[in-house]
Amino acid sequence: MAAESLKHRRDLALGFGAELFYDVPLEIVRGEGVNLYDRDGRRFVDMYNNVPCVGHANSAVVKAMAEQQATINVHSRYLHEGIVTFAERLAGLHHDGIESVVFSCSGTEANEVAIQMARVITGKRGLVCTDAAYHGNSELVGSLTYVGHAGHETNEIRGFPYPDCYRPLGEGLSEEALCEAYLARVAAAIESLKNEGAGFAALIMCPIFANEGLPDIPAGFMSRVTDLVHREGALVIVDEVQSGYARTGRWWGYEYTGFRPDIIVMGKPMGNGLPLAATAASKDFVDAFRAKMDYFNTFSSSPLQAAVGMAVLDEIERLDLLRNATEVGERLTSELRDRVDLHASIGDVRGYGLFIGIEMIRDSDTREADAASTELLSNRLKDKGFLVSYAGKFNNVLKIRPPLVFSHENAAEFLVAFDACMEEMSG
Ligand SMILES: Cc1ncc(COP(=O)(O)O)c(C=O)c1O
């Protein structure tokens, strides 16, 4: 009753249609580590939220936030040691060519900066992205989603089919031929932008295609597409908003999938909940961007962002979360893979570190996507105390992406609930 009345007030206050998860929405009042608690004190294991990467209510991060706010927090037009040190440390986590950072407050803003930077550097306008991408919600960045999903193309944006070994472009192709087929689609998108007169400024992509459903990528595609973009005189923007910050067991998704991007976008987990995002590139690129755009962002590059950002990096190192993501992630993925043969409705299990996708299908021959069962499974898991969601072009990939402090014990308790749900759903 209380929940219904809150939902009613929410519809009025926020507008009907402000998205809520689950058939019966959850009211969460407290979090600690990987655990969330509702108003009745019921515990839920958070296996969805990547933002609180070092755990909900992490005490070291909360302390850094409170101390900085009690000392000084101000906009970026003053010298401040902490901001410079944080930028240096962040750039130092990337490959050698990455030297400078532009801070912002959201993944959308950081992608905007990246696109503007690519356009300043190349003098061209055209962008290429996948046909199931999500990079943010501003008019420019949001139009990347629009282009891909709805098949619309503006005169400055082209989509290409994301590389996928499970639902490949052509039947019966070798992996090498499949890779070639996807590269040909990227080349066609670039050609079309050039014919349009927009020219080609950048390819923007998530290094593990998280929103696309974590597809297995044909070997060699990422490095070869990077070479193709460079041959065209354009830049590769990598969106690490989901894949970065130790999620895959490496600092960055691009290390896992093997290529060297020119511009790197980071967001979500950077502030463990404090709005904090960044775009990193070579000093020359950042200098050129700053000279042309005169970029200022009131809440970014602040002492508060720097103090919290440093505390998050410290916690990732202190808690050895790169190792945890690798070890717990690999074990859970392998346990889940064992279930593919047991349930016809599980088509595939794949992932990187603590980012795992379970592809739900209607039929193992046709591999028809089953969005309805994926949603049902996510609701049933919630009823058993485990929070997950789903992703992918067809909304049929159960998405497991917990805070990085998720343990082997958490994985074991999840598997018990998962098996029970699969049993119920097949009965
Ligand atoms: C890959 C990716 N990039 C960018 C964004 C946008 O980030 P924000 O919501 O912080 O603007 C998202 C958000 O889900 C995302 O998944």
mmCIF file with all atom_site columns, N, CA, C and O in Angstrom, residues 27-65:
data_model
loop_
_atom_site.group_PDB
_atom_site.id
_atom_site.type_symbol
_atom_site.label_atom_id
_atom_site.label_alt_id
_atom_site.label_comp_id
_atom_site.label_asym_id
_atom_site.label_entity_id
_atom_site.label_seq_id
_atom_site.pdbx_PDB_ins_code
_atom_site.Cartn_x
_atom_site.Cartn_y
_atom_site.Cartn_z
_atom_site.occupancy
_atom_site.B_iso_or_equiv
_atom_site.pdbx_formal_charge
_atom_site.auth_seq_id
_atom_site.auth_comp_id
_atom_site.auth_asym_id
_atom_site.auth_atom_id
_atom_site.pdbx_PDB_model_num
ATOM 1   N N  . GLU A 1 27 ? 11.629 -0.626 -3.404  1.00 0.00 ? 27 GLU A N  1
ATOM 2   C CA . GLU A 1 27 ? 11.998 0.610  -2.718  1.00 0.00 ? 27 GLU A CA 1
ATOM 3   C C  . GLU A 1 27 ? 13.227 0.309  -1.865  1.00 0.00 ? 27 GLU A C  1
ATOM 4   O O  . GLU A 1 27 ? 13.145 -0.369 -0.847  1.00 0.00 ? 27 GLU A O  1
ATOM 5   N N  . ILE A 1 28 ? 14.348 0.809  -2.301  1.00 0.00 ? 28 ILE A N  1
ATOM 6   C CA . ILE A 1 28 ? 15.622 0.529  -1.622  1.00 0.00 ? 28 ILE A CA 1
ATOM 7   C C  . ILE A 1 28 ? 15.933 1.689  -0.674  1.00 0.00 ? 28 ILE A C  1
ATOM 8   O O  . ILE A 1 28 ? 15.872 2.853  -1.075  1.00 0.00 ? 28 ILE A O  1
ATOM 9   N N  . VAL A 1 29 ? 16.284 1.375  0.560   1.00 0.00 ? 29 VAL A N  1
ATOM 10  C CA . VAL A 1 29 ? 16.544 2.465  1.516   1.00 0.00 ? 29 VAL A CA 1
ATOM 11  C C  . VAL A 1 29 ? 17.988 2.500  2.023   1.00 0.00 ? 29 VAL A C  1
ATOM 12  O O  . VAL A 1 29 ? 18.410 3.480  2.621   1.00 0.00 ? 29 VAL A O  1
ATOM 13  N N  . ARG A 1 30 ? 18.747 1.420  1.782   1.00 0.00 ? 30 ARG A N  1
ATOM 14  C CA . ARG A 1 30 ? 20.107 1.384  2.335   1.00 0.00 ? 30 ARG A CA 1
ATOM 15  C C  . ARG A 1 30 ? 20.963 0.398  1.537   1.00 0.00 ? 30 ARG A C  1
ATOM 16  O O  . ARG A 1 30 ? 20.421 -0.580 0.991   1.00 0.00 ? 30 ARG A O  1
ATOM 17  N N  . GLY A 1 31 ? 22.262 0.688  1.470   1.00 0.00 ? 31 GLY A N  1
ATOM 18  C CA . GLY A 1 31 ? 23.169 -0.234 0.796   1.00 0.00 ? 31 GLY A CA 1
ATOM 19  C C  . GLY A 1 31 ? 24.469 -0.372 1.554   1.00 0.00 ? 31 GLY A C  1
ATOM 20  O O  . GLY A 1 31 ? 24.884 0.543  2.274   1.00 0.00 ? 31 GLY A O  1
ATOM 21  N N  . GLU A 1 32 ? 25.093 -1.537 1.404   1.00 0.00 ? 32 GLU A N  1
ATOM 22  C CA . GLU A 1 32 ? 26.388 -1.761 2.059   1.00 0.00 ? 32 GLU A CA 1
ATOM 23  C C  . GLU A 1 32 ? 27.121 -2.843 1.271   1.00 0.00 ? 32 GLU A C  1
ATOM 24  O O  . GLU A 1 32 ? 26.598 -3.959 1.132   1.00 0.00 ? 32 GLU A O  1
ATOM 25  N N  . GLY A 1 33 ? 28.287 -2.538 0.733   1.00 0.00 ? 33 GLY A N  1
ATOM 26  C CA . GLY A 1 33 ? 29.012 -3.528 -0.076  1.00 0.00 ? 33 GLY A CA 1
ATOM 27  C C  . GLY A 1 33 ? 28.203 -3.924 -1.295  1.00 0.00 ? 33 GLY A C  1
ATOM 28  O O  . GLY A 1 33 ? 27.797 -3.082 -2.088  1.00 0.00 ? 33 GLY A O  1
ATOM 29  N N  . VAL A 1 34 ? 27.916 -5.243 -1.440  1.00 0.00 ? 34 VAL A N  1
ATOM 30  C CA . VAL A 1 34 ? 27.082 -5.674 -2.577  1.00 0.00 ? 34 VAL A CA 1
ATOM 31  C C  . VAL A 1 34 ? 25.612 -5.768 -2.177  1.00 0.00 ? 34 VAL A C  1
ATOM 32  O O  . VAL A 1 34 ? 24.774 -6.162 -2.988  1.00 0.00 ? 34 VAL A O  1
ATOM 33  N N  . ASN A 1 35 ? 25.302 -5.452 -0.938  1.00 0.00 ? 35 ASN A N  1
ATOM 34  C CA . ASN A 1 35 ? 23.936 -5.666 -0.459  1.00 0.00 ? 35 ASN A CA 1
ATOM 35  C C  . ASN A 1 35 ? 23.101 -4.388 -0.481  1.00 0.00 ? 35 ASN A C  1
ATOM 36  O O  . ASN A 1 35 ? 23.577 -3.306 -0.150  1.00 0.00 ? 35 ASN A O  1
ATOM 37  N N  . LEU A 1 36 ? 21.830 -4.577 -0.851  1.00 0.00 ? 36 LEU A N  1
ATOM 38  C CA . LEU A 1 36 ? 20.849 -3.492 -0.787  1.00 0.00 ? 36 LEU A CA 1
ATOM 39  C C  . LEU A 1 36 ? 19.714 -3.968 0.113   1.00 0.00 ? 36 LEU A C  1
ATOM 40  O O  . LEU A 1 36 ? 19.422 -5.164 0.175   1.00 0.00 ? 36 LEU A O  1
ATOM 41  N N  . TYR A 1 37 ? 19.073 -3.022 0.804   1.00 0.00 ? 37 TYR A N  1
ATOM 42  C CA . TYR A 1 37 ? 18.012 -3.392 1.739   1.00 0.00 ? 37 TYR A CA 1
ATOM 43  C C  . TYR A 1 37 ? 16.775 -2.563 1.446   1.00 0.00 ? 37 TYR A C  1
ATOM 44  O O  . TYR A 1 37 ? 16.875 -1.350 1.210   1.00 0.00 ? 37 TYR A O  1
ATOM 45  N N  . ASP A 1 38 ? 15.605 -3.225 1.475   1.00 0.00 ? 38 ASP A N  1
ATOM 46  C CA . ASP A 1 38 ? 14.365 -2.475 1.254   1.00 0.00 ? 38 ASP A CA 1
ATOM 47  C C  . ASP A 1 38 ? 13.817 -1.975 2.594   1.00 0.00 ? 38 ASP A C  1
ATOM 48  O O  . ASP A 1 38 ? 14.413 -2.190 3.659   1.00 0.00 ? 38 ASP A O  1
ATOM 49  N N  . ARG A 1 39 ? 12.678 -1.332 2.536   1.00 0.00 ? 39 ARG A N  1
ATOM 50  C CA . ARG A 1 39 ? 12.095 -0.703 3.729   1.00 0.00 ? 39 ARG A CA 1
ATOM 51  C C  . ARG A 1 39 ? 11.818 -1.710 4.844   1.00 0.00 ? 39 ARG A C  1
ATOM 52  O O  . ARG A 1 39 ? 11.868 -1.396 6.035   1.00 0.00 ? 39 ARG A O  1
ATOM 53  N N  . ASP A 1 40 ? 11.527 -2.980 4.434   1.00 0.00 ? 40 ASP A N  1
ATOM 54  C CA . ASP A 1 40 ? 11.246 -4.013 5.442   1.00 0.00 ? 40 ASP A CA 1
ATOM 55  C C  . ASP A 1 40 ? 12.512 -4.702 5.935   1.00 0.00 ? 40 ASP A C  1
ATOM 56  O O  . ASP A 1 40 ? 12.451 -5.683 6.664   1.00 0.00 ? 40 ASP A O  1
ATOM 57  N N  . GLY A 1 41 ? 13.653 -4.210 5.489   1.00 0.00 ? 41 GLY A N  1
ATOM 58  C CA . GLY A 1 41 ? 14.922 -4.804 5.937   1.00 0.00 ? 41 GLY A CA 1
ATOM 59  C C  . GLY A 1 41 ? 15.309 -6.028 5.129   1.00 0.00 ? 41 GLY A C  1
ATOM 60  O O  . GLY A 1 41 ? 16.268 -6.724 5.467   1.00 0.00 ? 41 GLY A O  1
ATOM 61  N N  . ARG A 1 42 ? 14.584 -6.305 4.047   1.00 0.00 ? 42 ARG A N  1
ATOM 62  C CA . ARG A 1 42 ? 14.925 -7.481 3.234   1.00 0.00 ? 42 ARG A CA 1
ATOM 63  C C  . ARG A 1 42 ? 16.190 -7.211 2.422   1.00 0.00 ? 42 ARG A C  1
ATOM 64  O O  . ARG A 1 42 ? 16.357 -6.151 1.822   1.00 0.00 ? 42 ARG A O  1
ATOM 65  N N  . ARG A 1 43 ? 17.094 -8.209 2.415   1.00 0.00 ? 43 ARG A N  1
ATOM 66  C CA . ARG A 1 43 ? 18.370 -8.041 1.710   1.00 0.00 ? 43 ARG A CA 1
ATOM 67  C C  . ARG A 1 43 ? 18.247 -8.482 0.252   1.00 0.00 ? 43 ARG A C  1
ATOM 68  O O  . ARG A 1 43 ? 17.635 -9.503 -0.051  1.00 0.00 ? 43 ARG A O  1
ATOM 69  N N  . PHE A 1 44 ? 18.855 -7.698 -0.629  1.00 0.00 ? 44 PHE A N  1
ATOM 70  C CA . PHE A 1 44 ? 18.986 -8.077 -2.043  1.00 0.00 ? 44 PHE A CA 1
ATOM 71  C C  . PHE A 1 44 ? 20.463 -7.993 -2.403  1.00 0.00 ? 44 PHE A C  1
ATOM 72  O O  . PHE A 1 44 ? 21.133 -7.030 -2.033  1.00 0.00 ? 44 PHE A O  1
ATOM 73  N N  . VAL A 1 45 ? 20.952 -8.995 -3.128  1.00 0.00 ? 45 VAL A N  1
ATOM 74  C CA . VAL A 1 45 ? 22.339 -8.933 -3.592  1.00 0.00 ? 45 VAL A CA 1
ATOM 75  C C  . VAL A 1 45 ? 22.340 -8.150 -4.906  1.00 0.00 ? 45 VAL A C  1
ATOM 76  O O  . VAL A 1 45 ? 21.656 -8.524 -5.859  1.00 0.00 ? 45 VAL A O  1
ATOM 77  N N  . ASP A 1 46 ? 23.104 -7.065 -4.921  1.00 0.00 ? 46 ASP A N  1
ATOM 78  C CA . ASP A 1 46 ? 23.147 -6.210 -6.098  1.00 0.00 ? 46 ASP A CA 1
ATOM 79  C C  . ASP A 1 46 ? 24.080 -6.827 -7.135  1.00 0.00 ? 46 ASP A C  1
ATOM 80  O O  . ASP A 1 46 ? 25.293 -6.893 -6.938  1.00 0.00 ? 46 ASP A O  1
ATOM 81  N N  . MET A 1 47 ? 23.505 -7.270 -8.247  1.00 0.00 ? 47 MET A N  1
ATOM 82  C CA . MET A 1 47 ? 24.326 -7.824 -9.326  1.00 0.00 ? 47 MET A CA 1
ATOM 83  C C  . MET A 1 47 ? 24.129 -7.007 -10.596 1.00 0.00 ? 47 MET A C  1
ATOM 84  O O  . MET A 1 47 ? 24.397 -7.464 -11.694 1.00 0.00 ? 47 MET A O  1
ATOM 85  N N  . TYR A 1 48 ? 23.648 -5.781 -10.401 1.00 0.00 ? 48 TYR A N  1
ATOM 86  C CA . TYR A 1 48 ? 23.352 -4.921 -11.546 1.00 0.00 ? 48 TYR A CA 1
ATOM 87  C C  . TYR A 1 48 ? 24.203 -3.656 -11.584 1.00 0.00 ? 48 TYR A C  1
ATOM 88  O O  . TYR A 1 48 ? 24.648 -3.219 -12.641 1.00 0.00 ? 48 TYR A O  1
ATOM 89  N N  . ASN A 1 49 ? 24.433 -3.071 -10.406 1.00 0.00 ? 49 ASN A N  1
ATOM 90  C CA . ASN A 1 49 ? 24.965 -1.695 -10.392 1.00 0.00 ? 49 ASN A CA 1
ATOM 91  C C  . ASN A 1 49 ? 26.483 -1.643 -10.472 1.00 0.00 ? 49 ASN A C  1
ATOM 92  O O  . ASN A 1 49 ? 27.185 -2.051 -9.559  1.00 0.00 ? 49 ASN A O  1
ATOM 93  N N  . ASN A 1 50 ? 26.956 -1.068 -11.578 1.00 0.00 ? 50 ASN A N  1
ATOM 94  C CA . ASN A 1 50 ? 28.398 -0.920 -11.785 1.00 0.00 ? 50 ASN A CA 1
ATOM 95  C C  . ASN A 1 50 ? 28.924 0.404  -11.236 1.00 0.00 ? 50 ASN A C  1
ATOM 96  O O  . ASN A 1 50 ? 30.123 0.590  -11.101 1.00 0.00 ? 50 ASN A O  1
ATOM 97  N N  . VAL A 1 51 ? 28.032 1.342  -10.928 1.00 0.00 ? 51 VAL A N  1
ATOM 98  C CA . VAL A 1 51 ? 28.490 2.649  -10.431 1.00 0.00 ? 51 VAL A CA 1
ATOM 99  C C  . VAL A 1 51 ? 29.181 2.502  -9.056  1.00 0.00 ? 51 VAL A C  1
ATOM 100 O O  . VAL A 1 51 ? 30.323 2.933  -8.894  1.00 0.00 ? 51 VAL A O  1
ATOM 101 N N  . PRO A 1 52 ? 28.542 1.857  -8.078  1.00 0.00 ? 52 PRO A N  1
ATOM 102 C CA . PRO A 1 52 ? 29.222 1.704  -6.774  1.00 0.00 ? 52 PRO A CA 1
ATOM 103 C C  . PRO A 1 52 ? 30.256 0.586  -6.866  1.00 0.00 ? 52 PRO A C  1
ATOM 104 O O  . PRO A 1 52 ? 30.149 -0.458 -6.207  1.00 0.00 ? 52 PRO A O  1
ATOM 105 N N  . CYS A 1 53 ? 31.299 0.803  -7.675  1.00 0.00 ? 53 CYS A N  1
ATOM 106 C CA . CYS A 1 53 ? 32.220 -0.298 -8.019  1.00 0.00 ? 53 CYS A CA 1
ATOM 107 C C  . CYS A 1 53 ? 32.966 -0.806 -6.793  1.00 0.00 ? 53 CYS A C  1
ATOM 108 O O  . CYS A 1 53 ? 33.259 -1.989 -6.697  1.00 0.00 ? 53 CYS A O  1
ATOM 109 N N  . VAL A 1 54 ? 33.276 0.077  -5.828  1.00 0.00 ? 54 VAL A N  1
ATOM 110 C CA . VAL A 1 54 ? 34.002 -0.397 -4.641  1.00 0.00 ? 54 VAL A CA 1
ATOM 111 C C  . VAL A 1 54 ? 33.036 -0.661 -3.480  1.00 0.00 ? 54 VAL A C  1
ATOM 112 O O  . VAL A 1 54 ? 33.433 -0.738 -2.320  1.00 0.00 ? 54 VAL A O  1
ATOM 113 N N  . GLY A 1 55 ? 31.767 -0.821 -3.826  1.00 0.00 ? 55 GLY A N  1
ATOM 114 C CA . GLY A 1 55 ? 30.747 -1.192 -2.843  1.00 0.00 ? 55 GLY A CA 1
ATOM 115 C C  . GLY A 1 55 ? 29.890 -0.016 -2.430  1.00 0.00 ? 55 GLY A C  1
ATOM 116 O O  . GLY A 1 55 ? 30.352 1.124  -2.356  1.00 0.00 ? 55 GLY A O  1
ATOM 117 N N  . HIS A 1 56 ? 28.604 -0.326 -2.177  1.00 0.00 ? 56 HIS A N  1
ATOM 118 C CA . HIS A 1 56 ? 27.692 0.705  -1.693  1.00 0.00 ? 56 HIS A CA 1
ATOM 119 C C  . HIS A 1 56 ? 28.213 1.237  -0.354  1.00 0.00 ? 56 HIS A C  1
ATOM 120 O O  . HIS A 1 56 ? 28.687 0.481  0.489   1.00 0.00 ? 56 HIS A O  1
ATOM 121 N N  . ALA A 1 57 ? 28.087 2.536  -0.167  1.00 0.00 ? 57 ALA A N  1
ATOM 122 C CA . ALA A 1 57 ? 28.460 3.197  1.093   1.00 0.00 ? 57 ALA A CA 1
ATOM 123 C C  . ALA A 1 57 ? 29.893 2.872  1.525   1.00 0.00 ? 57 ALA A C  1
ATOM 124 O O  . ALA A 1 57 ? 30.167 2.710  2.724   1.00 0.00 ? 57 ALA A O  1
ATOM 125 N N  . ASN A 1 58 ? 30.778 2.758  0.563   1.00 0.00 ? 58 ASN A N  1
ATOM 126 C CA . ASN A 1 58 ? 32.187 2.461  0.887   1.00 0.00 ? 58 ASN A CA 1
ATOM 127 C C  . ASN A 1 58 ? 32.727 3.543  1.839   1.00 0.00 ? 58 ASN A C  1
ATOM 128 O O  . ASN A 1 58 ? 32.725 4.732  1.511   1.00 0.00 ? 58 ASN A O  1
ATOM 129 N N  . SER A 1 59 ? 33.217 3.112  3.005   1.00 0.00 ? 59 SER A N  1
ATOM 130 C CA . SER A 1 59 ? 33.527 4.103  4.044   1.00 0.00 ? 59 SER A CA 1
ATOM 131 C C  . SER A 1 59 ? 34.711 4.996  3.670   1.00 0.00 ? 59 SER A C  1
ATOM 132 O O  . SER A 1 59 ? 34.728 6.182  4.014   1.00 0.00 ? 59 SER A O  1
ATOM 133 N N  . ALA A 1 60 ? 35.698 4.463  2.939   1.00 0.00 ? 60 ALA A N  1
ATOM 134 C CA . ALA A 1 60 ? 36.851 5.300  2.559   1.00 0.00 ? 60 ALA A CA 1
ATOM 135 C C  . ALA A 1 60 ? 36.416 6.390  1.584   1.00 0.00 ? 60 ALA A C  1
ATOM 136 O O  . ALA A 1 60 ? 36.879 7.546  1.672   1.00 0.00 ? 60 ALA A O  1
ATOM 137 N N  . VAL A 1 61 ? 35.511 6.029  0.670   1.00 0.00 ? 61 VAL A N  1
ATOM 138 C CA . VAL A 1 61 ? 35.039 7.021  -0.302  1.00 0.00 ? 61 VAL A CA 1
ATOM 139 C C  . VAL A 1 61 ? 34.158 8.063  0.397   1.00 0.00 ? 61 VAL A C  1
ATOM 140 O O  . VAL A 1 61 ? 34.290 9.270  0.153   1.00 0.00 ? 61 VAL A O  1
ATOM 141 N N  . VAL A 1 62 ? 33.298 7.594  1.277   1.00 0.00 ? 62 VAL A N  1
ATOM 142 C CA . VAL A 1 62 ? 32.419 8.522  2.002   1.00 0.00 ? 62 VAL A CA 1
ATOM 143 C C  . VAL A 1 62 ? 33.256 9.502  2.836   1.00 0.00 ? 62 VAL A C  1
ATOM 144 O O  . VAL A 1 62 ? 32.985 10.712 2.868   1.00 0.00 ? 62 VAL A O  1
ATOM 145 N N  . LYS A 1 63 ? 34.315 8.986  3.459   1.00 0.00 ? 63 LYS A N  1
ATOM 146 C CA . LYS A 1 63 ? 35.192 9.833  4.290   1.00 0.00 ? 63 LYS A CA 1
ATOM 147 C C  . LYS A 1 63 ? 35.885 10.890 3.414   1.00 0.00 ? 63 LYS A C  1
ATOM 148 O O  . LYS A 1 63 ? 35.902 12.087 3.758   1.00 0.00 ? 63 LYS A O  1
ATOM 149 N N  . ALA A 1 64 ? 36.423 10.436 2.272   1.00 0.00 ? 64 ALA A N  1
ATOM 150 C CA . ALA A 1 64 ? 37.115 11.391 1.379   1.00 0.00 ? 64 ALA A CA 1
ATOM 151 C C  . ALA A 1 64 ? 36.147 12.479 0.919   1.00 0.00 ? 64 ALA A C  1
ATOM 152 O O  . ALA A 1 64 ? 36.495 13.671 0.861   1.00 0.00 ? 64 ALA A O  1
ATOM 153 N N  . MET A 1 65 ? 34.919 12.069 0.616   1.00 0.00 ? 65 MET A N  1
ATOM 154 C CA . MET A 1 65 ? 33.909 13.025 0.137   1.00 0.00 ? 65 MET A CA 1
ATOM 155 C C  . MET A 1 65 ? 33.587 14.058 1.225   1.00 0.00 ? 65 MET A C  1
ATOM 156 O O  . MET A 1 65 ? 33.593 15.271 0.981   1.00 0.00 ? 65 MET A O  1
#
